[in-house]
Short mmCIF file of C-alpha atoms and ligand atoms in Angstrom, two decimals:
data_model
loop_
_atom_site.label_atom_id
_atom_site.label_comp_id
_atom_site.label_asym_id
_atom_site.label_seq_id
_atom_site.Cartn_x
_atom_site.Cartn_y
_atom_site.Cartn_z
CA MET A 1 59.34 154.19 95.94
CA TRP A 2 61.62 152.37 93.48
CA ASN A 3 64.86 150.20 94.30
CA ILE A 4 67.52 149.98 91.87
CA GLN A 5 69.89 147.41 92.39
CA GLN A 6 70.89 146.01 88.98
CA SER A 7 73.52 146.36 86.26
CA TYR A 8 73.00 146.19 82.27
CA ILE A 9 75.85 143.67 81.37
CA ASP A 10 75.84 141.23 78.38
CA GLY A 11 72.41 141.66 77.68
CA ALA A 12 70.74 141.20 81.04
CA PHE A 13 69.66 142.76 84.06
CA ILE A 14 71.83 141.26 87.03
CA PRO A 15 72.24 142.10 90.58
CA VAL A 16 75.23 144.48 91.40
CA HIS A 17 77.95 143.26 93.32
CA GLY A 18 78.44 146.62 95.21
CA HIS A 19 77.02 146.95 98.42
CA GLU A 20 76.93 150.90 99.03
CA ARG A 21 73.17 151.88 99.20
CA LEU A 22 72.18 155.74 98.36
CA GLU A 23 69.08 157.51 98.82
CA CYS A 24 67.72 159.40 96.16
CA ILE A 25 65.99 162.60 96.72
CA ASN A 26 63.44 164.59 94.49
CA PRO A 27 64.91 167.87 94.81
CA THR A 28 61.46 169.66 94.09
CA THR A 29 59.91 168.20 97.35
CA GLN A 30 63.33 166.92 98.96
CA ALA A 31 61.29 163.53 99.86
CA VAL A 32 63.16 160.35 99.40
CA ILE A 33 61.91 158.53 96.22
CA GLY A 34 64.11 155.70 96.10
CA THR A 35 67.48 154.03 96.63
CA VAL A 36 70.02 152.67 94.30
CA THR A 37 72.69 150.12 95.14
CA LEU A 38 76.11 151.45 93.52
CA ALA A 39 78.06 148.84 91.51
CA ASP A 40 81.89 148.57 92.45
CA ARG A 41 84.79 147.85 90.60
CA GLU A 42 83.81 143.83 90.15
CA ASP A 43 80.82 145.06 88.42
CA ALA A 44 82.69 147.19 86.10
CA LYS A 45 84.92 144.25 85.56
CA ARG A 46 82.23 141.93 84.37
CA ALA A 47 80.90 144.80 81.85
CA ILE A 48 84.66 145.27 80.42
CA ALA A 49 84.47 141.46 79.53
CA ALA A 50 81.26 141.38 78.19
CA ALA A 51 81.82 144.23 76.09
CA ARG A 52 85.46 142.84 75.18
CA GLN A 53 83.58 139.47 74.04
CA ALA A 54 80.91 141.40 72.02
CA GLN A 55 83.75 143.70 70.32
CA ALA A 56 85.32 140.66 68.46
CA ALA A 57 81.84 140.42 66.36
CA MET A 58 81.15 144.18 66.61
CA LYS A 59 84.72 144.85 64.90
CA ARG A 60 83.72 142.99 61.63
CA THR A 61 80.11 144.32 61.28
CA SER A 62 79.21 145.87 58.16
CA LYS A 63 78.15 149.49 57.78
CA ALA A 64 74.66 148.40 56.70
CA GLU A 65 74.61 146.16 60.14
CA ARG A 66 75.59 149.24 62.25
CA ILE A 67 72.84 151.38 60.80
CA ALA A 68 70.28 148.76 61.53
CA MET A 69 71.40 148.59 65.09
CA LEU A 70 71.50 152.62 64.90
CA LYS A 71 67.59 152.57 63.59
CA ARG A 72 66.41 149.98 66.45
CA LEU A 73 68.28 152.14 69.12
CA GLN A 74 66.63 155.41 67.62
CA SER A 75 62.94 153.47 67.48
CA ALA A 76 63.32 151.86 70.92
CA VAL A 77 64.17 155.57 72.36
CA LEU A 78 61.70 157.48 70.28
CA ALA A 79 59.07 155.22 71.87
CA SER A 80 59.80 156.37 75.21
CA THR A 81 60.75 159.77 75.12
CA ASP A 82 57.98 160.68 77.84
CA ASP A 83 59.31 158.10 80.09
CA ILE A 84 63.12 159.34 79.65
CA ARG A 85 61.64 163.11 80.00
CA ASP A 86 59.87 162.34 83.35
CA SER A 87 62.64 160.69 84.68
CA ALA A 88 64.93 163.77 84.51
CA ILE A 89 62.23 165.83 85.86
CA GLU A 90 61.56 163.67 88.86
CA GLU A 91 65.28 162.87 89.58
CA TYR A 92 67.21 166.37 88.90
CA GLY A 93 64.44 168.91 88.82
CA ALA A 94 65.07 169.33 84.70
CA PRO A 95 62.13 172.04 83.50
CA PHE A 96 59.70 170.20 81.56
CA ASN A 97 60.84 171.95 78.33
CA ARG A 98 64.28 171.00 78.74
CA ALA A 99 63.87 167.60 79.42
CA GLN A 100 61.63 167.31 76.62
CA TRP A 101 64.06 168.63 74.18
CA VAL A 102 67.00 166.35 75.77
CA SER A 103 64.66 163.21 75.50
CA GLN A 104 64.04 163.82 71.69
CA TYR A 105 67.50 164.84 71.15
CA ALA A 106 68.43 161.29 72.67
CA SER A 107 66.64 159.60 69.82
CA GLN A 108 67.93 162.10 67.13
CA SER A 109 71.54 161.05 67.88
CA PHE A 110 70.97 157.83 66.58
CA ALA A 111 69.56 158.95 63.53
CA ASN A 112 72.18 161.57 63.08
CA ALA A 113 74.82 158.81 63.54
CA ALA A 114 73.08 156.52 60.79
CA GLN A 115 72.99 159.54 58.56
CA THR A 116 76.73 160.13 59.16
CA LEU A 117 77.72 156.69 58.78
CA GLU A 118 75.69 156.10 55.31
CA THR A 119 78.03 158.57 53.55
CA TYR A 120 81.16 158.18 55.34
CA GLU A 121 83.98 156.20 53.35
CA LEU A 122 85.08 153.61 55.75
CA VAL A 123 87.85 152.42 53.16
CA ARG A 124 89.66 155.02 50.90
CA ARG A 125 92.77 155.04 48.89
CA VAL A 126 95.46 157.39 49.86
CA GLY A 127 98.45 157.24 47.45
CA SER A 128 99.34 153.63 46.93
CA ALA A 129 97.77 152.86 50.45
CA THR A 130 94.38 151.56 51.24
CA VAL A 131 93.42 153.19 54.54
CA SER A 132 90.59 151.53 56.54
CA MET A 133 89.03 153.34 59.24
CA GLU A 134 88.66 150.63 62.08
CA PRO A 135 86.92 150.37 65.60
CA VAL A 136 89.06 151.68 68.06
CA GLY A 137 88.09 148.89 70.47
CA VAL A 138 85.91 148.76 73.57
CA ALA A 139 84.59 152.20 74.52
CA ALA A 140 83.69 153.65 77.92
CA LEU A 141 81.38 156.16 77.97
CA ILE A 142 81.36 158.25 81.40
CA ALA A 143 78.45 160.82 81.56
CA PRO A 144 77.35 163.69 83.93
CA TRP A 145 73.97 164.21 85.64
CA ASN A 146 72.65 167.12 84.11
CA SER A 147 71.92 165.78 80.52
CA THR A 148 72.27 162.00 81.26
CA ALA A 149 70.11 160.51 78.33
CA GLY A 150 71.19 163.12 75.91
CA THR A 151 74.85 162.54 76.65
CA ILE A 152 74.47 158.91 76.86
CA CYS A 153 72.68 158.40 73.53
CA SER A 154 74.87 160.82 71.46
CA LYS A 155 78.31 158.89 72.63
CA LEU A 156 76.39 155.48 72.18
CA ALA A 157 75.27 156.48 68.53
CA SER A 158 78.94 157.46 67.48
CA ALA A 159 80.65 154.15 69.61
CA ILE A 160 78.14 151.86 67.64
CA ALA A 161 78.47 153.93 64.06
CA GLY A 162 82.03 153.44 64.67
CA GLY A 163 81.99 149.52 65.29
CA CYS A 164 82.73 149.63 69.17
CA ALA A 165 81.06 147.96 72.28
CA ALA A 166 80.37 150.17 74.91
CA VAL A 167 80.43 150.31 78.79
CA ILE A 168 78.35 153.17 80.12
CA LYS A 169 78.78 154.58 83.58
CA PRO A 170 76.37 157.37 84.11
CA SER A 171 76.65 159.53 87.35
CA GLU A 172 75.66 158.42 90.85
CA LEU A 173 73.12 161.00 90.90
CA SER A 174 71.29 159.50 87.73
CA ALA A 175 70.38 156.25 88.92
CA LEU A 176 66.72 156.55 87.90
CA GLN A 177 67.27 157.95 84.73
CA ALA A 178 69.92 155.63 83.97
CA HIS A 179 67.65 152.84 84.86
CA VAL A 180 64.84 153.89 82.71
CA LEU A 181 67.51 154.24 79.74
CA ALA A 182 68.97 150.92 80.24
CA GLN A 183 65.47 149.46 80.04
CA VAL A 184 64.95 151.31 76.75
CA LEU A 185 68.11 150.50 75.14
CA HIS A 186 67.63 147.13 76.14
CA ARG A 187 64.38 146.82 73.88
CA ALA A 188 66.47 147.49 70.84
CA GLU A 189 67.71 143.99 71.03
CA LEU A 190 71.53 144.60 70.00
CA PRO A 191 73.74 141.47 70.31
CA LYS A 192 74.46 140.81 73.99
CA GLY A 193 77.49 142.89 75.34
CA VAL A 194 77.60 145.61 72.97
CA ILE A 195 75.79 147.86 75.37
CA ASN A 196 76.85 147.59 79.20
CA ILE A 197 75.89 149.79 81.96
CA VAL A 198 77.10 150.27 85.27
CA LEU A 199 76.06 152.90 87.84
CA GLY A 200 78.51 153.18 90.44
CA ARG A 201 81.01 155.74 92.05
CA GLY A 202 83.92 157.83 89.50
CA SER A 203 86.34 156.84 92.45
CA ASP A 204 85.91 152.75 91.49
CA VAL A 205 83.86 151.99 88.88
CA GLY A 206 85.12 155.30 86.78
CA ASP A 207 88.74 154.47 87.76
CA GLU A 208 88.38 150.94 86.53
CA LEU A 209 87.05 152.12 83.19
CA SER A 210 89.94 154.21 82.83
CA THR A 211 92.70 152.17 83.88
CA SER A 212 91.83 148.83 82.41
CA PRO A 213 93.92 147.80 79.67
CA HIS A 214 91.09 146.15 78.01
CA VAL A 215 89.48 149.58 77.33
CA ALA A 216 90.68 151.53 74.37
CA LYS A 217 88.76 154.52 74.50
CA ILE A 218 87.18 156.98 76.96
CA SER A 219 84.56 159.32 75.79
CA PHE A 220 83.93 161.64 79.01
CA THR A 221 81.67 164.39 79.62
CA GLY A 222 81.87 166.06 83.03
CA SER A 223 84.17 168.55 84.68
CA THR A 224 87.48 169.65 83.90
CA THR A 225 88.86 168.31 87.36
CA THR A 226 87.48 164.75 86.80
CA GLY A 227 88.89 164.95 83.07
CA LYS A 228 92.26 165.57 84.29
CA LEU A 229 92.01 162.47 86.36
CA ILE A 230 90.66 160.22 83.55
CA ALA A 231 93.49 161.53 81.21
CA ARG A 232 96.21 160.82 83.56
CA ALA A 233 94.72 157.29 84.63
CA GLY A 234 94.21 156.44 81.07
CA ILE A 235 97.67 157.55 79.55
CA GLU A 236 99.40 154.32 81.18
CA SER A 237 97.17 152.04 78.76
CA MET A 238 97.40 154.97 76.07
CA LYS A 239 93.75 154.94 75.74
CA ARG A 240 91.95 157.24 73.29
CA VAL A 241 90.47 160.07 75.29
CA ASN A 242 87.73 162.41 74.37
CA LEU A 243 87.09 164.83 77.05
CA SER A 244 83.99 167.32 76.96
CA LEU A 245 84.36 169.62 79.98
CA THR A 246 83.53 172.75 82.03
CA GLY A 247 82.57 175.73 80.57
CA LYS A 248 81.93 179.54 81.31
CA SER A 249 80.98 181.03 78.43
CA ALA A 250 80.51 184.61 77.24
CA SER A 251 77.61 186.08 75.24
CA ILE A 252 78.42 189.17 73.98
CA VAL A 253 75.82 191.49 72.87
CA LEU A 254 76.97 193.93 70.22
CA ASP A 255 75.86 197.72 70.22
CA ASP A 256 73.97 196.93 66.99
CA ALA A 257 72.00 193.89 68.37
CA ASP A 258 68.26 194.01 68.47
CA PHE A 259 68.04 194.19 72.06
CA ASP A 260 64.26 192.99 71.99
CA THR A 261 65.46 189.56 70.87
CA ALA A 262 68.85 189.50 71.91
CA ILE A 263 68.57 189.97 75.77
CA PRO A 264 65.71 187.34 76.42
CA LEU A 265 67.75 184.78 74.20
CA ALA A 266 70.96 185.84 76.72
CA LEU A 267 68.97 185.21 79.72
CA ASN A 268 67.79 181.65 78.33
CA ALA A 269 71.57 180.89 77.60
CA ALA A 270 72.35 181.66 81.02
CA PHE A 271 69.67 179.90 82.72
CA MET A 272 68.91 176.82 80.54
CA ASN A 273 68.55 173.51 82.65
CA ASN A 274 68.11 175.84 85.89
CA GLY A 275 71.63 176.89 84.98
CA GLN A 276 73.09 173.70 85.19
CA ALA A 277 74.39 173.50 81.65
CA CYS A 278 78.17 173.30 80.32
CA VAL A 279 77.26 175.66 77.59
CA ALA A 280 75.47 178.03 79.73
CA GLY A 281 76.18 181.66 78.72
CA THR A 282 76.85 183.11 82.25
CA ARG A 283 79.13 186.26 81.29
CA LEU A 284 77.11 188.64 79.47
CA LEU A 285 79.26 191.23 77.75
CA VAL A 286 77.23 194.53 77.04
CA PRO A 287 78.65 197.96 75.63
CA ARG A 288 79.19 200.12 78.75
CA THR A 289 77.02 202.71 77.20
CA ARG A 290 74.00 200.32 77.11
CA VAL A 291 74.23 198.73 80.41
CA LYS A 292 71.70 200.60 82.25
CA GLU A 293 69.22 199.57 79.62
CA VAL A 294 70.00 195.70 79.77
CA ILE A 295 69.93 196.24 83.51
CA GLU A 296 66.21 197.24 83.35
CA ARG A 297 65.40 194.86 80.67
CA LEU A 298 66.95 191.98 82.80
CA LYS A 299 65.10 192.88 85.89
CA ILE A 300 61.87 192.76 84.01
CA LEU A 301 62.52 189.39 82.19
CA VAL A 302 64.05 187.83 85.66
CA GLU A 303 61.03 188.81 87.72
CA ALA A 304 58.70 187.24 85.08
CA LEU A 305 60.17 184.03 85.22
CA VAL A 306 58.49 181.04 86.75
CA VAL A 307 60.45 179.42 89.32
CA GLY A 308 58.87 176.40 90.94
CA ASP A 309 57.62 172.77 90.01
CA PRO A 310 59.42 171.54 86.98
CA HIS A 311 56.70 169.44 85.98
CA ASN A 312 54.70 172.77 84.89
CA PRO A 313 55.64 173.32 81.38
CA ALA A 314 55.53 177.26 82.04
CA THR A 315 58.09 176.65 84.82
CA ALA A 316 61.57 178.25 83.65
CA ILE A 317 63.69 177.47 86.48
CA GLY A 318 63.10 174.26 88.59
CA PRO A 319 65.40 173.20 91.38
CA LEU A 320 69.00 172.29 91.77
CA VAL A 321 70.03 168.84 91.82
CA ASN A 322 70.92 168.39 95.33
CA GLN A 323 71.64 170.24 98.68
CA ALA A 324 75.31 170.18 97.90
CA GLN A 325 74.56 172.33 94.73
CA PHE A 326 72.32 174.51 96.43
CA ASP A 327 75.17 175.26 99.21
CA ARG A 328 77.74 175.93 96.69
CA VAL A 329 75.43 178.33 94.41
CA GLN A 330 74.68 180.50 97.72
CA GLY A 331 78.23 180.71 98.17
CA PHE A 332 78.97 182.04 94.90
CA ILE A 333 76.20 184.64 95.40
CA ARG A 334 77.59 185.60 98.61
CA ARG A 335 81.09 185.70 97.18
CA GLY A 336 79.91 188.08 94.08
CA ARG A 337 78.47 190.58 96.82
CA GLU A 338 81.73 190.52 98.94
CA GLN A 339 83.65 190.96 95.87
CA GLY A 340 82.25 194.13 94.92
CA ALA A 341 79.62 193.07 92.19
CA THR A 342 76.26 194.86 92.26
CA LEU A 343 73.08 192.43 92.83
CA VAL A 344 70.31 193.68 90.17
CA CYS A 345 67.94 190.98 91.28
CA GLY A 346 67.72 187.48 92.98
CA GLY A 347 70.21 186.86 96.00
CA GLU A 348 70.89 184.46 98.67
CA GLY A 349 68.26 182.14 99.89
CA ARG A 350 65.17 180.69 98.39
CA PRO A 351 62.35 182.18 96.62
CA SER A 352 60.19 183.57 99.22
CA ASP A 353 57.01 181.64 97.83
CA LEU A 354 58.70 178.32 98.06
CA SER A 355 59.22 176.83 101.34
CA ARG A 356 61.13 173.40 100.24
CA GLY A 357 63.09 172.12 97.46
CA TYR A 358 66.56 173.25 96.52
CA PHE A 359 65.37 176.15 94.34
CA VAL A 360 67.81 179.42 94.43
CA ARG A 361 66.55 182.57 93.30
CA PRO A 362 67.67 183.67 89.82
CA THR A 363 70.18 186.22 90.44
CA VAL A 364 71.70 188.69 88.09
CA PHE A 365 74.72 190.74 89.05
CA ALA A 366 76.00 193.77 87.41
CA ASP A 367 79.58 195.74 87.87
CA VAL A 368 81.22 192.39 87.55
CA ASP A 369 85.15 192.31 86.88
CA ASN A 370 86.34 189.45 84.69
CA GLU A 371 88.67 188.36 87.63
CA MET A 372 85.87 187.92 90.28
CA ASP A 373 84.97 184.51 91.04
CA ILE A 374 81.65 184.63 89.50
CA ALA A 375 83.24 185.35 86.45
CA ARG A 376 86.05 183.09 86.51
CA GLU A 377 84.24 179.86 87.76
CA GLU A 378 81.43 177.64 86.32
CA ILE A 379 78.67 178.15 89.12
CA PHE A 380 76.00 175.65 87.60
CA GLY A 381 73.04 177.71 88.79
CA PRO A 382 70.96 180.52 87.64
CA VAL A 383 73.29 183.23 88.28
CA LEU A 384 74.06 186.04 85.39
CA SER A 385 77.31 188.50 85.37
CA ILE A 386 76.75 191.43 83.35
CA ILE A 387 80.40 192.86 82.54
CA ALA A 388 80.55 196.26 80.76
CA TYR A 389 83.15 196.69 77.66
CA ASP A 390 84.31 199.80 75.98
CA ASP A 391 84.87 198.54 72.54
CA GLU A 392 84.71 195.14 70.39
CA GLU A 393 88.66 194.50 71.27
CA GLN A 394 87.91 194.74 75.01
CA ALA A 395 84.80 192.49 74.29
CA VAL A 396 87.12 189.91 72.74
CA ALA A 397 89.84 190.07 75.38
CA ILE A 398 87.33 189.51 78.13
CA ALA A 399 85.28 186.71 76.38
CA ASN A 400 88.87 184.83 75.60
CA GLY A 401 90.03 185.74 79.00
CA SER A 402 88.92 182.43 80.66
CA VAL A 403 90.89 179.07 81.31
CA TYR A 404 87.68 177.41 79.54
CA GLY A 405 86.38 177.89 75.94
CA LEU A 406 83.52 175.68 75.20
CA GLN A 407 81.01 177.89 73.67
CA ALA A 408 80.03 181.70 72.99
CA TYR A 409 77.25 183.64 71.94
CA VAL A 410 77.33 186.86 69.56
CA PHE A 411 74.23 189.09 69.05
CA SER A 412 74.36 191.42 66.37
CA ARG A 413 72.07 192.73 63.39
CA GLN A 414 75.08 192.82 60.93
CA GLN A 415 76.14 189.08 59.78
CA GLU A 416 79.46 190.15 58.93
CA ARG A 417 80.68 191.81 61.88
CA ALA A 418 79.27 188.84 64.16
CA LEU A 419 81.35 186.35 61.98
CA ARG A 420 84.66 188.39 62.16
CA LEU A 421 84.07 188.51 66.06
CA ALA A 422 83.54 184.95 66.24
CA ALA A 423 86.39 184.26 64.32
CA ARG A 424 88.31 185.41 67.16
CA LEU A 425 86.93 183.90 70.08
CA GLU A 426 88.66 180.88 71.72
CA ALA A 427 85.74 178.54 71.80
CA GLY A 428 84.51 175.13 70.17
CA SER A 429 81.47 176.60 69.16
CA VAL A 430 80.13 180.02 68.68
CA LEU A 431 76.45 180.53 68.14
CA ILE A 432 75.11 183.93 66.54
CA ASN A 433 71.70 185.49 67.33
CA ARG A 434 70.74 181.91 68.42
CA ILE A 435 71.18 179.41 71.32
CA ALA A 436 70.03 176.07 69.75
CA PRO A 437 73.11 174.03 68.69
CA GLU A 438 73.60 172.18 65.30
CA LEU A 439 73.59 168.69 66.19
CA LEU A 440 75.73 167.55 63.29
CA ALA A 441 78.36 169.95 63.68
CA PRO A 442 81.47 169.19 65.82
CA PHE A 443 81.02 170.13 69.39
CA GLY A 444 83.45 170.28 72.28
CA GLY A 445 85.86 172.58 73.94
CA VAL A 446 89.23 174.51 73.59
CA LYS A 447 91.89 174.95 76.53
CA GLN A 448 90.34 173.53 79.40
CA SER A 449 87.17 172.93 78.10
CA GLY A 450 88.31 169.56 76.66
CA ILE A 451 89.66 167.51 74.04
CA GLY A 452 88.23 166.24 70.81
CA ARG A 453 84.71 166.79 69.35
CA GLU A 454 81.60 165.04 69.47
CA PHE A 455 78.75 164.63 66.91
CA GLY A 456 78.84 164.12 63.41
CA VAL A 457 81.57 162.82 61.39
CA PHE A 458 84.05 164.30 64.13
CA GLY A 459 82.09 162.23 66.57
CA LEU A 460 82.32 159.03 64.68
CA GLU A 461 86.05 159.59 63.92
CA GLY A 462 86.41 159.58 67.71
CA PHE A 463 85.67 155.92 67.56
CA LEU A 464 87.62 155.08 64.70
CA GLU A 465 91.35 154.28 63.97
CA ALA A 466 93.06 154.83 60.43
CA LYS A 467 94.90 151.58 59.32
CA SER A 468 97.08 151.85 56.39
CA VAL A 469 97.96 148.77 54.20
CA VAL A 470 100.47 149.57 51.37
CA SER A 471 101.64 146.88 49.03
CA GLU A 472 103.63 146.70 45.83
P1 NAD B 1 81.75 165.37 87.54
O1 NAD B 1 83.14 165.43 86.76
O2 NAD B 1 81.57 165.28 88.97
O3 NAD B 1 81.27 163.95 86.92
C1 NAD B 1 81.06 163.08 85.62
C2 NAD B 1 81.17 161.88 85.42
O4 NAD B 1 82.31 161.38 85.83
C3 NAD B 1 80.17 160.97 86.51
O5 NAD B 1 79.89 160.10 86.09
C4 NAD B 1 81.14 160.63 87.79
O6 NAD B 1 80.99 159.76 88.53
C5 NAD B 1 82.54 160.58 87.01
N1 NAD B 1 83.97 160.20 87.64
C6 NAD B 1 84.02 161.04 88.96
N2 NAD B 1 85.15 160.89 89.23
C7 NAD B 1 85.87 159.86 88.20
C8 NAD B 1 87.16 159.34 88.51
N3 NAD B 1 87.94 159.49 89.07
N4 NAD B 1 87.22 158.45 87.21
C9 NAD B 1 86.32 158.34 86.21
N5 NAD B 1 85.12 158.79 86.19
C10 NAD B 1 84.76 159.67 87.12
O7 NAD B 1 80.50 166.06 86.59
P2 NAD B 1 79.26 166.27 87.13
O8 NAD B 1 79.16 167.06 88.15
O9 NAD B 1 78.66 165.12 87.02
O10 NAD B 1 78.49 167.11 85.88
C11 NAD B 1 78.81 168.48 85.98
C12 NAD B 1 80.07 168.80 84.93
O11 NAD B 1 79.84 168.31 83.63
C13 NAD B 1 80.13 170.55 84.84
O12 NAD B 1 81.48 170.94 85.04
C14 NAD B 1 79.72 170.72 83.36
O13 NAD B 1 80.02 171.90 82.71
C15 NAD B 1 80.26 169.49 82.69
N6 NAD B 1 79.51 169.28 81.38
C16 NAD B 1 80.23 169.26 80.02
C17 NAD B 1 79.50 169.04 78.99
C18 NAD B 1 80.18 169.05 77.87
O14 NAD B 1 79.56 168.64 76.80
N7 NAD B 1 81.43 169.75 77.80
C19 NAD B 1 77.94 168.49 79.04
C20 NAD B 1 77.62 168.57 80.20
C21 NAD B 1 78.24 168.46 81.76
#
């Protein structure tokens, strides 16, 4: 049983000022595995003050110094990937393979940022001006629970590359993961105050970060609802705000696709991270003439999925994060039936061989209309909707018929045809015949899936501000 009651501020682990205690429940066993005392506004203020002090020196760091910091962070995270992976499995039921990938991606983020900074021109001539790309200032990095180490490390990597001290606010559902990560980042021995981690509620710690006049930049990943609150709160002090938000991605299978590879990949895109992924491809768009075949294929694939202990590398689907998320997903499955979709497999309740844990039955619906709740809203669980289309024109209209636009997937044997379709999709990223992202390419959403881009050069520039000096 672990008990976390410290924040990481100014290079040290210090007792939190806050008093609210939360029990942490392992979603696989429903056993209480630890407690956390949440930080409050006062802790956030201390962290901001430490970052502010560190920012003075951070602003003056050279490229070489920042790269050295990034390399130390990379080594520290790389040395602890197993601990990072295990904390995600323990705390939110991340399937082993996903947790492993995220922990490796966390260390790779620092290597990618170092590589990006290496060739980036921080000072350049534009006409008669000298333009310097200066650090934007103290950055607040606010993360969700479904990819704690990945989100925090990729944001932190860009912040350090940009010369910004950071205050990190992980989700209150990520106490163990944040604690493990804080110890790992501490081992990189960055100057005091460059990294601060305060785990508390969004309504006080998050709000303090969003409203403080001493925070210049917010890089947020989470729901669209929270993103709107942050954008509104931040405008008063004119914060630079980057928002990576909710998705409702479409996977378009064209009639010429290789269905043997496309359908398993599309299923994977939908159910990755137990369906709790912003980029989950939860709307599967299929030519109407091939729907029957796709249903048969999916039935076989879903029945073969291992649902259970996330520690087992063979497990495809572990539990959902908590009771509230379990109940929410059950509600969507119920509404799917009520609104007229046809259940292909799965349904309400727990898988019959599991007597505890927040496990849901991997569920596929057919005859889904793009206006049904299951097609419009982000479910954040393993629930896939098959939507039939008559021609490419209609497929594009359905895919784009969402207020969200984070990612889309296209499956086709003809590269040119897939590229033409990709060009018409309203999404920040389109993946063709693959579901693995390119981590140096810009990532972010259009429409209500966000503002701004992360990763690579675009991620770095999110922490920089151009200053022009013009002289005779
Ligand atoms: P959430 O919006 O509930 O919380 C995210 C973070 O914001 C948490 O740390 C939370 O404490 C904080 N927060 C809450 N209220 C706040 C406020 N008023 N001010 C400041 N901070 C506040 O999201 P979640 O449930 O943790 O994560 C799931 C959501 O995140 C999904 O919608 C998912 O699509 C999205 N997500 C997006 C991406 C992406 O890259 N686009 C990646 C992962 C998750």
